[in-house]
C-alpha atoms as a printed R data frame, in Angstrom:
    type eleno elety resid chain resno       x       y       z
1   ATOM     1    CA   MET     A     1  -9.615   8.450  -7.241
2   ATOM     2    CA   ARG     A     2 -12.053   5.341  -7.586
3   ATOM     3    CA   VAL     A     3 -14.871   7.852  -7.620
4   ATOM     4    CA   VAL     A     4 -13.287  10.082 -10.267
5   ATOM     5    CA   PHE     A     5 -12.295   7.200 -12.587
6   ATOM     6    CA   LYS     A     6 -15.468   5.100 -11.770
7   ATOM     7    CA   GLY     A     7 -16.707   4.866 -15.488
8   ATOM     8    CA   VAL     A     8 -13.172   3.723 -16.852
9   ATOM     9    CA   LEU     A     9 -12.892   1.274 -13.847
10  ATOM    10    CA   ASP     A    10 -16.338  -0.090 -14.260
11  ATOM    11    CA   ALA     A    11 -15.856  -0.622 -17.991
12  ATOM    12    CA   ALA     A    12 -12.633  -2.271 -17.516
13  ATOM    13    CA   GLY     A    13 -13.941  -4.410 -14.463
14  ATOM    14    CA   GLY     A    14 -16.772  -5.389 -16.647
15  ATOM    15    CA   PHE     A    15 -14.657  -6.623 -19.441
16  ATOM    16    CA   LEU     A    16 -12.413  -8.622 -17.127
17  ATOM    17    CA   ASN     A    17 -15.468 -10.295 -15.618
18  ATOM    18    CA   ARG     A    18 -16.895 -11.153 -19.041
19  ATOM    19    CA   LEU     A    19 -13.473 -12.835 -19.582
20  ATOM    20    CA   GLY     A    20 -14.120 -14.873 -16.607
21  ATOM    21    CA   LEU     A    21 -11.472 -13.397 -14.329
22  ATOM    22    CA   MET     A    22 -12.125 -13.647 -10.568
23  ATOM    23    CA   PRO     A    23 -11.461 -10.652  -8.283
24  ATOM    24    CA   ASN     A    24  -9.235 -12.652  -6.072
25  ATOM    25    CA   THR     A    25  -7.209 -13.658  -9.141
26  ATOM    26    CA   MET     A    26  -6.515 -10.061 -10.034
27  ATOM    27    CA   THR     A    27  -5.542  -9.510  -6.519
28  ATOM    28    CA   LEU     A    28  -3.028 -12.266  -6.619
29  ATOM    29    CA   LEU     A    29  -1.782 -11.289 -10.054
30  ATOM    30    CA   GLY     A    30  -1.114  -7.662  -8.718
31  ATOM    31    CA   LEU     A    31   0.878  -9.522  -5.832
32  ATOM    32    CA   VAL     A    32   3.169 -11.549  -8.265
33  ATOM    33    CA   GLY     A    33   3.614  -8.531 -10.430
34  ATOM    34    CA   ASN     A    34   4.854  -6.444  -7.584
35  ATOM    35    CA   ILE     A    35   7.133  -9.045  -6.513
36  ATOM    36    CA   ILE     A    36   8.412  -9.290 -10.034
37  ATOM    37    CA   GLY     A    37   8.868  -5.437  -9.884
38  ATOM    38    CA   ALA     A    38  10.514  -5.850  -6.447
39  ATOM    39    CA   PHE     A    39  13.126  -8.360  -8.167
40  ATOM    40    CA   PHE     A    40  14.032  -5.607 -10.596
41  ATOM    41    CA   LEU     A    41  14.383  -3.036  -7.841
42  ATOM    42    CA   ALA     A    42  16.783  -5.406  -6.015
43  ATOM    43    CA   ARG     A    43  18.860  -5.737  -9.243
44  ATOM    44    CA   GLY     A    44  19.083  -1.860  -9.660
45  ATOM    45    CA   GLN     A    45  16.745  -1.765 -12.562
46  ATOM    46    CA   LEU     A    46  14.654   1.033 -10.870
47  ATOM    47    CA   THR     A    47  12.781   2.307 -13.850
48  ATOM    48    CA   ILE     A    48  11.841  -1.060 -15.067
49  ATOM    49    CA   GLY     A    49  10.518  -2.103 -11.436
50  ATOM    50    CA   GLY     A    50   8.872   1.214 -11.010
51  ATOM    51    CA   LEU     A    51   6.880   0.812 -14.185
52  ATOM    52    CA   ILE     A    52   5.904  -2.805 -13.366
53  ATOM    53    CA   ILE     A    53   4.792  -1.651  -9.989
54  ATOM    54    CA   LEU     A    54   2.837   1.336 -11.629
55  ATOM    55    CA   ALA     A    55   1.003  -1.381 -13.948
56  ATOM    56    CA   MET     A    56   0.096  -3.451 -10.894
57  ATOM    57    CA   GLY     A    57  -1.610  -0.419  -9.382
58  ATOM    58    CA   ALA     A    58  -4.358  -1.193 -12.008
59  ATOM    59    CA   PHE     A    59  -4.691  -4.736 -10.589
60  ATOM    60    CA   ASP     A    60  -5.107  -3.449  -7.041
61  ATOM    61    CA   THR     A    61  -7.891  -0.965  -8.226
62  ATOM    62    CA   LEU     A    62  -9.778  -3.342 -10.443
63  ATOM    63    CA   ASP     A    63 -10.129  -6.275  -8.176
64  ATOM    64    CA   GLY     A    64 -12.608  -4.319  -5.881
65  ATOM    65    CA   THR     A    65 -14.403  -2.949  -9.063
66  ATOM    66    CA   MET     A    66 -14.900  -6.393 -10.472
67  ATOM    67    CA   ALA     A    67 -16.157  -7.758  -7.122
68  ATOM    68    CA   ARG     A    68 -18.704  -4.818  -6.882
69  ATOM    69    CA   LEU     A    69 -19.779  -5.430 -10.298
70  ATOM    70    CA   ARG     A    70 -20.452  -9.082  -9.804
71  ATOM    71    CA   GLY     A    71 -22.331  -8.374  -6.459
72  ATOM    72    CA   MET     A    72 -19.581 -10.456  -4.743
73  ATOM    73    CA   SER     A    73 -18.081  -7.835  -2.385
74  ATOM    74    CA   SER     A    74 -17.191  -9.588   0.809
75  ATOM    75    CA   GLU     A    75 -15.358  -9.263   3.906
76  ATOM    76    CA   TYR     A    76 -13.055 -12.252   2.845
77  ATOM    77    CA   GLY     A    77 -12.343 -10.642  -0.494
78  ATOM    78    CA   ALA     A    78 -11.320  -7.249   1.473
79  ATOM    79    CA   PHE     A    79  -9.247  -9.433   3.802
80  ATOM    80    CA   VAL     A    80  -7.356 -11.026   0.913
81  ATOM    81    CA   ASP     A    81  -6.847  -7.713  -0.767
82  ATOM    82    CA   SER     A    82  -5.663  -6.100   2.251
83  ATOM    83    CA   VAL     A    83  -3.171  -8.858   3.152
84  ATOM    84    CA   SER     A    84  -1.814  -8.897  -0.474
85  ATOM    85    CA   ASP     A    85  -1.408  -5.204  -0.290
86  ATOM    86    CA   ARG     A    86   1.054  -5.648   2.668
87  ATOM    87    CA   TYR     A    87   2.925  -8.369   1.149
88  ATOM    88    CA   SER     A    88   3.349  -6.292  -2.203
89  ATOM    89    CA   GLU     A    89   4.346  -3.312  -0.121
90  ATOM    90    CA   LEU     A    90   6.870  -5.329   1.783
91  ATOM    91    CA   ALA     A    91   8.238  -7.063  -1.238
92  ATOM    92    CA   ILE     A    92   8.971  -3.642  -2.860
93  ATOM    93    CA   TYR     A    93  10.693  -2.210   0.180
94  ATOM    94    CA   GLY     A    94  12.673  -5.563   0.622
95  ATOM    95    CA   GLY     A    95  13.721  -5.253  -2.955
96  ATOM    96    CA   LEU     A    96  14.906  -1.805  -2.253
97  ATOM    97    CA   ILE     A    97  16.769  -2.821   0.851
98  ATOM    98    CA   TYR     A    98  18.604  -5.598  -0.813
99  ATOM    99    CA   TYR     A    99  19.704  -2.936  -3.517
100 ATOM   100    CA   TYR     A   100  20.847  -0.386  -1.207
101 ATOM   101    CA   LEU     A   101  22.857  -3.118   0.814
102 ATOM   102    CA   THR     A   102  24.645  -4.239  -2.364
103 ATOM   103    CA   GLN     A   103  25.722  -0.670  -2.774
104 ATOM   104    CA   SER     A   104  26.821  -0.443   0.697
105 ATOM   105    CA   ASP     A   105  24.148   2.445   1.336
106 ATOM   106    CA   TRP     A   106  23.324   1.556   4.832
107 ATOM   107    CA   LEU     A   107  21.694   4.726   5.562
108 ATOM   108    CA   THR     A   108  19.181   4.456   2.818
109 ATOM   109    CA   ALA     A   109  18.614   0.864   3.652
110 ATOM   110    CA   MET     A   110  17.620   1.908   7.137
111 ATOM   111    CA   VAL     A   111  15.502   4.662   5.949
112 ATOM   112    CA   THR     A   112  13.832   2.289   3.651
113 ATOM   113    CA   PHE     A   113  13.265  -0.107   6.600
114 ATOM   114    CA   ALA     A   114  11.700   2.724   8.454
115 ATOM   115    CA   ALA     A   115   9.393   3.345   5.480
116 ATOM   116    CA   ALA     A   116   8.478  -0.167   5.386
117 ATOM   117    CA   SER     A   117   7.608  -0.226   9.115
118 ATOM   118    CA   GLY     A   118   5.680   3.115   8.966
119 ATOM   119    CA   SER     A   119   3.745   1.834   6.069
120 ATOM   120    CA   VAL     A   120   2.786  -1.530   7.614
121 ATOM   121    CA   LEU     A   121   1.747   0.236  11.037
122 ATOM   122    CA   VAL     A   122  -0.514   2.677   9.281
123 ATOM   123    CA   SER     A   123  -2.516  -0.327   8.203
124 ATOM   124    CA   TYR     A   124  -1.979  -2.256  11.364
125 ATOM   125    CA   VAL     A   125  -3.176   0.568  13.523
126 ATOM   126    CA   ARG     A   126  -6.426   0.790  11.546
127 ATOM   127    CA   ALA     A   127  -6.912  -2.989  11.669
128 ATOM   128    CA   ARG     A   128  -6.186  -3.067  15.306
129 ATOM   129    CA   ALA     A   129  -8.641  -0.064  15.899
130 ATOM   130    CA   ALA     A   130 -11.399  -1.932  13.984
131 ATOM   131    CA   SER     A   131 -10.908  -5.030  16.073
132 ATOM   132    CA   VAL     A   132 -12.012  -2.900  19.183
133 ATOM   133    CA   GLY     A   133 -14.866  -1.158  17.484
134 ATOM   134    CA   MET     A   134 -13.171   1.917  16.289
135 ATOM   135    CA   ASP     A   135 -12.475   3.204  12.713
136 ATOM   136    CA   THR     A   136  -9.627   5.528  11.883
137 ATOM   137    CA   LYS     A   137  -8.682   6.700   8.383
138 ATOM   138    CA   VAL     A   138  -6.904  10.016   9.349
139 ATOM   139    CA   GLY     A   139  -3.441  10.750   8.257
140 ATOM   140    CA   ILE     A   140  -1.476  12.356   5.494
141 ATOM   141    CA   LEU     A   141   0.157   9.328   3.975
142 ATOM   142    CA   SER     A   142  -2.335   6.513   3.561
143 ATOM   143    CA   ARG     A   143  -1.527   3.757   0.981
144 ATOM   144    CA   PHE     A   144  -2.680   5.749  -2.142
145 ATOM   145    CA   GLU     A   145  -0.449   8.687  -1.109
146 ATOM   146    CA   ARG     A   146   2.397   6.239  -0.463
147 ATOM   147    CA   TYR     A   147   1.956   4.930  -3.931
148 ATOM   148    CA   LEU     A   148   1.931   8.571  -5.438
149 ATOM   149    CA   VAL     A   149   5.459   9.121  -3.652
150 ATOM   150    CA   LEU     A   150   6.748   5.617  -4.301
151 ATOM   151    CA   VAL     A   151   6.142   5.221  -8.151
152 ATOM   152    CA   PRO     A   152   7.581   8.483  -9.480
153 ATOM   153    CA   SER     A   153  10.617   8.105  -7.179
154 ATOM   154    CA   LEU     A   154  11.379   4.685  -8.709
155 ATOM   155    CA   VAL     A   155  10.390   5.685 -12.343
156 ATOM   156    CA   PHE     A   156  12.822   8.810 -12.103
157 ATOM   157    CA   ARG     A   157  15.479   6.669 -10.368
158 ATOM   158    CA   ILE     A   158  15.466   8.711  -6.925
159 ATOM   159    CA   PRO     A   159  13.909   6.307  -4.799
160 ATOM   160    CA   TRP     A   160  16.079   7.616  -1.698
161 ATOM   161    CA   VAL     A   161  13.713  10.786  -1.935
162 ATOM   162    CA   GLY     A   162  10.750   8.709  -1.809
163 ATOM   163    CA   MET     A   163  11.952   6.602   1.046
164 ATOM   164    CA   TRP     A   164  12.693   9.536   3.210
165 ATOM   165    CA   ILE     A   165   9.237  11.072   2.482
166 ATOM   166    CA   ILE     A   166   7.568   7.730   3.359
167 ATOM   167    CA   ALA     A   167   9.602   6.875   6.257
168 ATOM   168    CA   ILE     A   168   8.819  10.207   7.854
169 ATOM   169    CA   PHE     A   169   5.151  10.750   6.926
170 ATOM   170    CA   ALA     A   170   4.050   7.091   7.023
171 ATOM   171    CA   ASN     A   171   5.102   7.053  10.718
172 ATOM   172    CA   VAL     A   172   3.474  10.356  11.202
173 ATOM   173    CA   THR     A   173   0.441   8.999  10.089
174 ATOM   174    CA   ALA     A   174   0.608   5.808  12.197
175 ATOM   175    CA   VAL     A   175   0.932   8.221  15.128
176 ATOM   176    CA   GLN     A   176  -2.008  10.299  13.806
177 ATOM   177    CA   ARG     A   177  -4.258   7.361  13.792
178 ATOM   178    CA   ILE     A   178  -2.940   6.357  17.187
179 ATOM   179    CA   LEU     A   179  -3.984   9.435  18.667
180 ATOM   180    CA   ASP     A   180  -7.369   9.388  16.703
181 ATOM   181    CA   VAL     A   181  -8.080   6.036  18.227
182 ATOM   182    CA   ARG     A   182  -7.263   7.583  21.772
183 ATOM   183    CA   ARG     A   183  -9.572  10.515  21.158
184 ATOM   184    CA   GLN     A   184 -12.523   8.234  20.171
185 ATOM   185    CA   TRP     A   185 -11.765   5.921  23.124
186 ATOM   186    CA   THR     A   186 -11.846   8.965  25.321
187 ATOM   187    CA   VAL     A   187 -14.935  10.433  23.884
188 ATOM   188    CA   LYS     A   188 -16.540   6.896  24.167
189 ATOM   189    CA   HIS     A   189 -15.728   6.458  27.741
190 ATOM   190    CA   VAL     A   190 -16.449  10.042  28.894
191 ATOM   191    CA   ASN     A   191 -19.896   9.758  27.454
192 ATOM   192    CA   LYS     A   192 -20.710   6.527  29.401
193 ATOM   193    CA   SER     A   193 -19.829   8.187  32.590
C-alpha cells in the first residue's frame, strides 16, 4: 500500500517535515491516539474508537515516510515504530477485552485475548528469527491485514467477527512463520554439510 500511495504519502510527509514535526513524534502521537481509541472501545463506543484507530493508521504510515524524506531512516526509528505498534495493538485489544468483560461475554473476551496473542507472536517470531540471522515475512495475516480486518469490524460495530478472524489467522500466520524459519534453518544447515 505504501508503494501505491507513495505520491500522497510523500506530499503529506514533506508537509509535516516542513512544519518541523519529527518522525518519532508522529509515532508517539499515533500511540497516544490508539490508546484514546482503546478508551472509547472499553466504554462500548465502538464506532468512535474505530474511527480514531483508523485515523491513527495515517500516523503509522507517515512516520516512516517522513524519516525517509529527511534521510533519517534508522534502525532505532524502526525499533521505536515497531515497539509502539505492539503497544498500540495491545491497547486496542485490552480495551475490547475490558468491554467484553463488562458485558459478561467471557467467550469473546477470550477470543480477543487469543487475537492479541497471535498478533504479538506474528511480530515476535519475525524479530526472533532476525536475531538468529533469518528473515520471515510469510503468512496470511500480517499487521496490515489485521488492520484491514480490525477497523471495519469496529466501525460497523461487529468486533466479535474481527476478533474471531484475527484470533484464528494471526495464530496461523505465527505458525507459518515458525515453519518458514525451520525451513530456512534446515536449508542453511543441509548446505553446510
